Coordinates of C-alpha atoms and ligand atoms in Angstrom, one line a residue:
M1 CA -33.4 12.7 8.4
A2 CA -35.0 11.9 5.4
E3 CA -37.8 9.7 6.3
Q4 CA -38.8 9.2 2.5
Y5 CA -35.9 7.1 1.9
D6 CA -35.1 3.5 3.7
F7 CA -31.7 4.8 4.5
D8 CA -29.9 7.9 4.5
L9 CA -26.8 6.7 3.3
F10 CA -26.2 3.1 1.7
V11 CA -22.2 2.6 1.6
I12 CA -21.3 0.0 -1.0
G13 CA -17.8 -1.7 0.0
A14 CA -17.1 -2.3 3.9
G15 CA -13.2 -1.6 3.3
S16 CA -11.2 1.2 5.0
G17 CA -13.3 3.8 3.6
G18 CA -16.6 2.5 3.9
V19 CA -16.4 1.2 7.3
R20 CA -15.2 4.5 8.4
A21 CA -18.1 6.6 6.5
S22 CA -20.4 4.3 7.8
R23 CA -19.4 4.6 11.4
V24 CA -19.0 8.0 11.0
A25 CA -22.3 8.8 9.7
G26 CA -24.2 6.3 12.1
S27 CA -22.6 8.0 15.3
L28 CA -24.1 11.6 13.7
G29 CA -27.5 10.0 13.6
A30 CA -27.8 8.6 10.2
R31 CA -29.9 5.7 9.1
V32 CA -26.8 3.9 7.8
A33 CA -26.6 0.4 5.3
V34 CA -23.3 -0.8 3.9
A35 CA -23.0 -3.6 1.9
E36 CA -19.8 -5.9 1.2
E37 CA -19.8 -8.8 -1.0
H38 CA -16.3 -10.3 0.3
Y39 CA -14.8 -9.6 3.7
L40 CA -15.4 -6.9 6.5
G41 CA -12.3 -4.3 6.5
G42 CA -12.1 -4.8 2.6
T43 CA -8.4 -5.2 1.1
C44 CA -6.0 -3.4 4.1
V45 CA -7.6 -6.0 6.5
N46 CA -8.2 -9.4 4.3
V47 CA -5.5 -9.2 1.8
G48 CA -3.7 -6.2 2.1
C49 CA -1.5 -3.7 4.5
I50 CA -2.3 -6.1 7.9
P51 CA -1.5 -9.3 6.7
K52 CA 1.2 -8.2 4.5
K53 CA 2.7 -6.1 7.8
L54 CA 2.6 -9.9 9.4
L55 CA 4.4 -11.6 6.4
V56 CA 6.8 -8.5 6.7
Y57 CA 7.5 -9.4 10.3
A58 CA 7.9 -13.2 10.1
A59 CA 10.4 -12.5 6.8
E60 CA 12.6 -9.9 9.1
F61 CA 13.2 -12.9 11.5
S62 CA 15.8 -14.4 9.3
D63 CA 17.7 -11.5 9.3
A64 CA 17.2 -11.0 13.1
F65 CA 18.9 -14.8 13.5
E66 CA 22.0 -13.9 11.2
D67 CA 22.7 -10.6 12.9
A68 CA 22.4 -12.0 16.4
A69 CA 25.7 -13.8 15.9
G70 CA 27.7 -10.3 16.3
F71 CA 25.8 -9.8 19.6
G72 CA 27.1 -13.2 21.4
W73 CA 24.1 -15.2 20.5
S74 CA 24.2 -18.7 19.2
V75 CA 21.3 -19.4 17.0
G76 CA 20.0 -23.0 17.1
E77 CA 18.7 -25.0 14.6
R78 CA 15.5 -23.0 12.9
S79 CA 12.9 -23.7 10.5
F80 CA 10.2 -22.2 9.2
D81 CA 6.7 -23.5 8.6
W82 CA 4.5 -21.3 6.2
R83 CA 1.2 -23.3 7.5
R84 CA 1.5 -22.0 10.7
L85 CA 1.9 -18.5 9.7
I86 CA -0.9 -18.5 7.8
A87 CA -2.6 -20.0 9.6
N88 CA -2.3 -17.9 12.5
K89 CA -2.2 -14.8 10.0
N90 CA -6.1 -16.3 9.1
E91 CA -6.8 -16.4 12.6
E92 CA -6.0 -12.8 13.4
I93 CA -7.8 -11.4 10.4
L94 CA -10.8 -13.4 11.5
R95 CA -10.5 -11.7 14.9
L96 CA -10.4 -8.2 13.2
N97 CA -13.5 -9.1 11.0
G98 CA -15.1 -9.5 13.8
I99 CA -14.1 -6.2 15.6
Y100 CA -15.2 -4.7 12.5
E101 CA -18.5 -6.0 12.5
G102 CA -18.9 -4.9 16.0
L103 CA -17.8 -1.3 15.5
L104 CA -20.5 -1.1 12.8
L105 CA -23.5 -2.6 14.8
Q106 CA -22.3 -0.3 17.6
A107 CA -22.3 2.8 15.4
G108 CA -26.2 1.2 14.4
V109 CA -25.3 0.4 11.0
R110 CA -27.1 -2.3 9.1
I111 CA -24.7 -4.8 7.4
F112 CA -25.5 -6.7 4.3
P113 CA -23.2 -9.3 3.4
R114 CA -23.4 -9.5 -0.3
R115 CA -23.0 -7.4 -3.5
A116 CA -24.8 -4.4 -3.9
T117 CA -25.8 -2.3 -7.4
I118 CA -26.9 0.8 -7.9
V119 CA -30.1 0.8 -9.7
D120 CA -31.0 4.7 -10.0
A121 CA -29.5 7.4 -8.0
H122 CA -31.6 6.7 -5.0
T123 CA -32.0 3.0 -5.4
I124 CA -29.7 0.1 -4.3
E125 CA -30.5 -3.6 -4.8
C126 CA -29.1 -6.2 -2.5
A127 CA -29.9 -9.4 -1.7
G128 CA -32.7 -9.7 -4.0
A129 CA -34.3 -6.6 -2.7
R130 CA -34.1 -2.9 -3.5
Y131 CA -33.6 0.1 -1.1
S132 CA -34.1 3.8 -1.4
T133 CA -31.5 6.0 0.0
K134 CA -31.0 9.7 -0.1
Y135 CA -26.8 9.2 -0.5
I136 CA -24.9 6.6 -2.2
L137 CA -21.4 6.1 -1.0
I138 CA -19.3 3.9 -3.6
A139 CA -16.3 2.3 -1.7
T140 CA -15.7 -0.5 -3.4
G141 CA -11.7 -0.6 -3.7
G142 CA -9.6 -2.1 -6.4
W143 CA -8.8 -5.3 -7.4
P144 CA -5.4 -6.6 -9.1
M145 CA -4.9 -6.1 -12.8
M146 CA -2.6 -8.7 -14.5
P147 CA -1.3 -8.1 -18.3
R148 CA -2.9 -10.5 -21.4
I149 CA 0.2 -12.5 -21.9
P150 CA 0.2 -16.2 -23.0
G151 CA 0.2 -18.3 -20.2
A152 CA -1.2 -15.4 -17.4
E153 CA -3.6 -17.9 -15.9
L154 CA -0.6 -19.9 -14.3
A155 CA 0.3 -16.6 -12.5
I156 CA -1.4 -15.5 -9.4
T157 CA -1.7 -11.8 -7.8
S158 CA -1.2 -10.9 -4.1
N159 CA -4.9 -11.8 -3.2
E160 CA -3.8 -15.4 -3.7
A161 CA -0.3 -15.0 -2.3
F162 CA -1.7 -14.7 0.9
F163 CA -3.5 -18.2 1.0
L164 CA -0.8 -20.3 -0.3
E165 CA -0.7 -23.7 0.4
R166 CA 3.1 -24.2 0.7
M167 CA 5.8 -21.7 0.5
P168 CA 7.1 -21.8 -2.5
E169 CA 10.8 -22.1 -3.7
R170 CA 11.8 -20.2 -6.4
V171 CA 9.7 -17.1 -6.5
T172 CA 9.1 -14.6 -9.9
I173 CA 7.4 -11.2 -9.2
V174 CA 6.3 -9.0 -11.9
G175 CA 6.0 -5.2 -11.4
G176 CA 8.2 -2.6 -9.5
G177 CA 5.4 -1.1 -7.4
Y178 CA 4.7 -1.4 -3.9
I179 CA 3.4 -4.6 -4.0
G180 CA 5.7 -6.6 -5.8
V181 CA 8.7 -5.0 -3.8
E182 CA 7.2 -5.8 -0.8
F183 CA 6.4 -9.6 -1.7
A184 CA 10.1 -9.7 -3.0
G185 CA 11.5 -9.1 0.6
I186 CA 8.7 -11.2 2.2
F187 CA 9.4 -14.2 0.1
H188 CA 13.1 -13.8 0.1
G189 CA 12.9 -13.5 3.8
L190 CA 11.4 -16.5 4.6
G191 CA 13.8 -18.2 2.3
A192 CA 12.7 -18.2 -1.2
Q193 CA 15.0 -17.4 -4.2
V194 CA 13.6 -14.3 -5.6
T195 CA 13.4 -12.8 -9.2
L196 CA 11.8 -9.5 -9.3
V197 CA 10.9 -8.4 -13.3
H198 CA 9.9 -4.8 -13.8
R199 CA 9.6 -3.2 -17.5
G200 CA 11.5 0.5 -16.9
K201 CA 14.8 1.1 -16.2
I202 CA 14.5 0.9 -12.3
F203 CA 11.5 0.2 -9.8
L204 CA 9.8 2.0 -7.8
R205 CA 8.6 5.1 -10.4
G206 CA 7.2 8.0 -8.6
F207 CA 10.0 7.7 -5.5
D208 CA 13.0 10.1 -5.1
D209 CA 15.5 8.7 -7.5
D210 CA 18.2 8.2 -4.8
L211 CA 16.0 6.2 -2.6
R212 CA 15.3 3.8 -5.5
T213 CA 18.9 3.4 -6.1
A214 CA 19.7 3.2 -2.6
L215 CA 17.1 0.1 -2.1
A216 CA 18.0 -1.7 -5.5
A217 CA 21.7 -1.8 -4.2
E218 CA 20.1 -3.1 -1.2
M219 CA 18.0 -6.1 -2.3
R220 CA 21.0 -6.9 -4.7
K221 CA 23.1 -7.2 -1.6
R222 CA 20.8 -9.4 -0.1
G223 CA 20.4 -11.6 -3.6
I224 CA 17.1 -10.6 -4.8
D225 CA 17.8 -11.1 -8.6
L226 CA 16.6 -7.7 -9.9
R227 CA 16.0 -7.6 -13.5
F228 CA 14.9 -4.2 -15.2
E229 CA 14.1 -3.2 -18.7
C230 CA 12.6 -6.3 -19.2
R231 CA 9.1 -8.1 -19.2
V232 CA 7.6 -11.5 -19.2
A233 CA 6.9 -12.5 -22.7
R234 CA 5.2 -15.8 -21.7
I235 CA 4.5 -18.2 -19.4
E236 CA 4.6 -22.0 -19.6
R237 CA 3.5 -24.9 -17.1
S238 CA 7.4 -26.1 -15.9
A239 CA 9.0 -29.5 -17.3
S240 CA 11.0 -29.4 -13.7
P241 CA 8.7 -28.5 -10.9
D242 CA 9.6 -28.1 -7.5
A243 CA 9.6 -30.7 -4.6
G244 CA 6.0 -29.8 -3.8
G245 CA 5.2 -30.3 -7.4
A246 CA 4.5 -26.7 -8.4
G247 CA 6.5 -24.6 -11.2
V248 CA 6.5 -22.7 -14.2
R249 CA 8.8 -21.7 -16.9
V250 CA 8.9 -17.6 -17.4
I251 CA 10.1 -16.4 -20.9
L252 CA 11.2 -13.0 -21.0
D253 CA 11.5 -10.8 -23.5
D254 CA 15.2 -10.8 -23.7
G255 CA 15.3 -14.2 -24.8
T256 CA 16.2 -15.6 -21.1
A257 CA 14.2 -17.9 -19.3
H258 CA 14.2 -19.4 -15.9
E259 CA 11.9 -21.8 -14.0
S260 CA 10.0 -20.9 -11.2
S261 CA 7.8 -22.6 -8.3
L262 CA 5.4 -19.4 -8.3
I263 CA 4.9 -16.5 -10.7
M264 CA 3.0 -13.3 -8.7
F265 CA 2.1 -10.4 -10.7
A266 CA 2.0 -7.0 -8.8
T267 CA 1.3 -4.8 -12.0
G268 CA -1.1 -2.4 -10.3
R269 CA -5.0 -2.2 -9.5
A270 CA -7.9 -1.1 -11.4
A271 CA -11.0 0.6 -9.6
N272 CA -14.0 -1.7 -9.0
T273 CA -16.5 0.1 -10.8
R274 CA -17.6 -2.5 -13.3
G275 CA -21.2 -4.1 -13.0
L276 CA -22.0 -1.8 -10.3
G277 CA -24.5 0.1 -12.0
C278 CA -22.5 3.3 -12.8
E279 CA -24.2 3.5 -16.6
R280 CA -27.6 3.4 -15.1
V281 CA -26.9 6.7 -13.4
D282 CA -24.4 8.2 -16.1
L283 CA -21.6 8.5 -13.6
M284 CA -18.8 9.9 -15.0
L285 CA -15.7 7.2 -14.4
D286 CA -11.9 7.9 -15.9
A287 CA -10.2 6.2 -18.7
A288 CA -8.8 3.6 -15.7
G289 CA -12.3 3.4 -14.7
G290 CA -12.2 5.4 -11.5
V291 CA -15.2 7.5 -10.1
V292 CA -14.3 11.0 -11.0
V293 CA -15.4 13.2 -7.8
D294 CA -14.6 16.6 -6.4
N295 CA -12.8 17.8 -3.4
Y296 CA -15.5 16.8 -1.2
S297 CA -15.7 13.3 -3.0
R298 CA -18.9 13.9 -4.5
S299 CA -19.3 12.4 -7.9
S300 CA -20.8 13.9 -11.3
V301 CA -24.2 12.7 -9.7
E302 CA -25.2 15.3 -7.2
N303 CA -26.1 12.6 -4.2
I304 CA -23.7 10.1 -5.1
Y305 CA -19.9 10.3 -3.5
A306 CA -16.7 8.0 -3.7
V307 CA -14.1 7.4 -1.4
G308 CA -11.0 5.5 -1.2
D309 CA -9.1 3.2 -4.1
V310 CA -12.4 3.2 -6.3
T311 CA -11.6 6.8 -7.1
N312 CA -7.7 6.4 -8.3
R313 CA -6.5 9.4 -6.1
I314 CA -4.0 8.5 -3.4
T315 CA -4.7 4.8 -2.9
L316 CA -3.9 4.3 0.7
T317 CA -5.7 3.2 3.8
P318 CA -5.1 6.5 5.9
V319 CA -6.3 8.2 2.9
A320 CA -9.0 6.3 2.4
I321 CA -10.2 6.7 5.9
A322 CA -9.9 10.4 5.9
E323 CA -12.0 10.3 2.9
G324 CA -14.6 8.3 4.2
R325 CA -15.0 10.4 7.3
A326 CA -15.0 13.5 5.3
V327 CA -18.0 12.7 3.6
A328 CA -19.9 11.5 6.7
E329 CA -18.9 15.0 8.7
T330 CA -20.0 16.7 5.0
L331 CA -23.3 15.2 4.8
F332 CA -24.6 14.5 8.5
G333 CA -22.1 16.7 10.5
K334 CA -22.3 20.4 10.9
R335 CA -19.1 21.0 8.6
A336 CA -18.4 20.6 5.0
M337 CA -15.2 18.4 5.6
R338 CA -12.4 18.0 2.4
V339 CA -9.0 16.0 2.8
D340 CA -5.6 17.5 2.2
H341 CA -4.3 15.0 -0.3
A342 CA -0.8 16.8 0.1
N343 CA 2.3 15.7 1.8
V344 CA 0.9 12.4 2.5
A345 CA 3.6 10.0 3.7
S346 CA 3.7 6.5 2.6
A347 CA 6.3 3.6 3.3
V348 CA 7.4 0.4 1.5
F349 CA 8.0 -2.2 3.8
S350 CA 10.9 -3.7 2.4
Q351 CA 14.3 -4.9 3.7
P352 CA 15.6 -2.2 5.0
P353 CA 12.1 -0.4 4.7
L354 CA 11.8 2.9 2.6
A355 CA 9.6 5.6 3.5
T356 CA 8.7 9.2 2.2
V357 CA 7.2 12.4 2.8
G358 CA 6.6 15.4 0.4
L359 CA 8.2 16.2 -2.9
T360 CA 11.0 14.4 -4.4
E361 CA 14.3 16.3 -5.9
S362 CA 13.0 16.3 -9.3
E363 CA 9.6 17.5 -8.3
A364 CA 11.0 20.3 -6.1
R365 CA 13.4 21.4 -8.9
E366 CA 10.6 21.9 -11.3
K367 CA 8.0 23.4 -8.9
F368 CA 10.1 25.5 -7.0
G369 CA 13.2 26.0 -9.4
A370 CA 16.0 26.3 -6.6
V371 CA 16.3 23.9 -4.0
D372 CA 18.8 22.6 -1.3
I373 CA 19.6 19.1 -1.0
Y374 CA 20.9 17.1 1.9
K375 CA 21.6 13.8 2.1
S376 CA 23.3 11.1 4.5
E377 CA 24.8 7.6 3.9
F378 CA 25.9 5.8 6.7
R379 CA 26.3 2.0 8.4
P380 CA 23.8 1.8 11.1
L381 CA 25.2 1.1 14.2
M382 CA 23.3 -2.0 14.9
H383 CA 25.6 -3.2 11.8
T384 CA 28.9 -2.3 13.0
L385 CA 28.5 -5.6 15.3
S386 CA 26.5 -7.6 13.2
G387 CA 28.5 -7.5 10.3
R388 CA 25.6 -7.2 7.6
G389 CA 26.9 -4.4 4.9
E390 CA 23.5 -2.4 5.1
R391 CA 23.8 1.3 4.9
T392 CA 21.1 3.7 5.8
F393 CA 20.2 6.5 3.2
M394 CA 18.4 9.9 4.4
K395 CA 17.6 12.8 2.5
L396 CA 16.2 16.5 2.7
V397 CA 14.8 18.5 -0.1
V398 CA 14.6 22.4 0.8
D399 CA 13.0 24.9 -1.0
R400 CA 15.8 27.9 -1.2
A401 CA 13.1 30.8 -1.3
N402 CA 12.0 30.2 1.9
D403 CA 13.9 27.4 3.8
R404 CA 11.3 25.2 3.8
V405 CA 11.9 21.4 4.2
V406 CA 9.3 20.0 1.0
G407 CA 10.4 16.6 1.1
C408 CA 11.6 14.1 3.5
H409 CA 12.8 10.7 2.3
M410 CA 14.6 7.6 3.7
V411 CA 16.0 3.9 3.3
G412 CA 16.7 2.3 6.3
A413 CA 15.5 0.5 9.6
A414 CA 12.4 1.9 11.2
A415 CA 12.2 4.3 8.1
A416 CA 8.3 4.3 8.2
E417 CA 8.1 5.0 11.9
I418 CA 10.6 7.8 11.8
V419 CA 9.3 9.4 8.7
Q420 CA 5.5 9.5 10.1
G421 CA 6.9 11.5 12.8
L422 CA 8.7 14.2 10.4
A423 CA 5.5 14.4 8.4
I424 CA 4.1 16.4 10.8
A425 CA 7.3 18.8 10.3
I426 CA 6.7 19.2 6.9
Q427 CA 2.6 19.5 7.4
C428 CA 3.4 22.1 9.5
G429 CA 6.0 24.0 7.0
A430 CA 8.7 23.4 9.3
T431 CA 12.4 25.1 7.8
K432 CA 15.6 23.6 7.2
A433 CA 16.8 26.2 10.1
Q434 CA 14.1 24.6 12.7
F435 CA 15.1 21.1 11.6
D436 CA 18.5 22.0 12.6
A437 CA 17.5 23.7 16.0
T438 CA 16.0 20.4 17.1
I439 CA 18.1 18.5 19.1
G440 CA 18.3 14.9 18.2
I441 CA 18.0 11.7 20.6
H442 CA 21.4 10.1 20.7
P443 CA 22.1 7.3 19.2
T444 CA 19.4 7.2 16.9
A445 CA 19.3 6.9 12.8
A446 CA 16.6 9.7 13.3
E447 CA 19.1 12.0 14.6
E448 CA 20.6 12.4 11.5
F449 CA 17.5 14.1 9.9
V450 CA 18.4 17.0 12.6
T451 CA 22.2 16.6 12.0
M452 CA 22.8 17.7 8.3
R453 CA 24.5 21.0 7.8
E454 CA 26.2 20.1 4.4
K455 CA 24.2 20.6 1.3
A456 CA 25.0 18.2 -1.6
S457 CA 26.7 19.5 -4.6
P458 CA 24.2 19.9 -7.5
Ligands
LIG501 P1 1.6 0.2 -8.4 O1 1.0 0.9 -9.4 O2 2.3 0.4 -7.2 O3 2.9 -0.8 -9.2 C1 2.6 -1.4 -10.2 C2 3.7 -2.1 -10.8 O4 3.4 -2.7 -12.3 C3 4.9 -0.9 -11.4 O5 5.9 -0.9 -11.4 C4 4.5 -0.3 -12.9 O6 5.7 0.0 -13.8 C5 4.0 -2.1 -13.4 N1 3.3 -2.2 -14.3 C6 2.1 -1.7 -14.7 N2 1.4 -2.4 -16.0 C7 2.2 -3.6 -16.3 C8 2.5 -4.3 -17.4 N3 1.3 -4.4 -18.0 N4 3.3 -5.1 -17.5 C9 4.2 -4.9 -16.5 N5 4.6 -4.1 -15.3 C10 3.8 -3.5 -15.1 O7 1.2 -1.1 -8.0 P2 0.9 -2.3 -7.3 O8 0.0 -3.7 -7.8 O9 2.2 -2.7 -6.5 O10 -0.2 -1.7 -5.7 C11 -1.3 -0.7 -6.0 C12 -1.2 0.3 -4.9 O11 -1.5 -0.3 -3.6 C13 -0.2 1.0 -4.9 O12 -0.1 2.0 -5.8 C14 -0.3 1.5 -3.1 O13 -0.9 3.0 -3.6 C15 -1.0 0.5 -2.7 N6 0.1 0.0 -2.0 C16 0.4 0.2 -1.0 C17 1.5 -0.4 0.2 C18 1.9 0.2 1.2 O14 1.7 1.8 1.7 N7 2.8 0.0 1.7 C19 1.5 -1.4 -0.1 C20 0.8 -2.1 -1.2 C21 0.2 -1.1 -2.1 P3 5.4 1.2 -14.5 O15 6.0 2.0 -12.9 O16 6.3 1.3 -15.7 O17 4.0 1.9 -14.4

């Protein structure tokens, strides 16, 4: 390898993408360094996917307690201890941080627990020293953004939500994306009164319209106050704080106002490129500050690559991991490797969860013209006894010209687990006839995806 440099690869950021690239490069014999100013594992492990899912599990116990009665159980008095949940969650995250460190060290990667900046295309400054490197990988992720409105300093983002001192009684969430919808469910499930404010006609832009409508109906049934087509005009300190002494007054642009213990903005995330030294190497950034890269994650500078959220492609952990691995294989393996960004499945861990892979109905109509739509809506077996009025909704989008299933969408229990399996079929180009020829597992909700016979009328 290139001994004229201190390192073959200097990775900035030890999140999902950076860690995977470092480990693979290290195992391929490269001399690798990774710098991380916050926490090993990045957003996903520390203030994202993992702690979020743990909070989702916590929130869903309230449903389980309620649903148990219909099955003959009497559930005694119950109480919830936010501090215990957060302490246990923190302990688990600490364990994961340690595992990440171990994996990096095992792969021979040198870890700098510091901020690193680019000095020139082959020089990194970190911890007061300069290091030369053949390649640089930018994997600095993203950071929550907040619109500039009066009183925004009284609001928090998801970063802080994971470490609150106490469980808020009334929560206002701004933003109708993944984070806003998931945290609305978390706080509601844990007992808070929740209002979600979204500027659009309906939340979850980019998802199939039927899914958006189905989930909004389910959330409203549960008592979450969804306020669409409105924005927060300003935030003031509350004159009547809650029992914990916290509180804000949220003034909306429709003229209404309400009191809240907590206001959280989930209005998107921005690529972390500021202060990185991009201008020193003339690195091309997009309008939102993301690093512009080609199909191999190579930036406008020949030896500088970027992966994950900082590239503003698909900002999901598994995508960053795949991109990180591909860069390491391309640079130090025996083959150039690129990531296929089509048919990436994703889920929103709401109650009930929502999951999707492939094209929405409107995307498919635009792309193929003639499409066939299959839909199913039903009461899950579990709720025939629980008495809960929750419905499950499923939808397949089929390209009429060749019978291929190009989109698969679901709102309902276990949606993420079910759609992950179906994503393989979609990736393989399965046809509707092949779905139909598959025999279901009975009784499941998932079997509905292989028994949809009636086309929905357009
Ligand atoms: P998203 O981009 O998904 O959603 C942002 C939301 O905020 C949208 O509803 C957007 O509205 C709204 N918004 C943006 N700017 C403003 C503004 N100035 N005023 C009012 N509303 C505004 O971002 P998130 O923060 O929810 O999540 C970031 C990313 O992290 C996601 O896109 C996803 O890729 C990833 N993620 C994935 C998860 C998962 O896989 N389960 C979970 C959490 C995050 P509009 O639609 O009108 O633009």
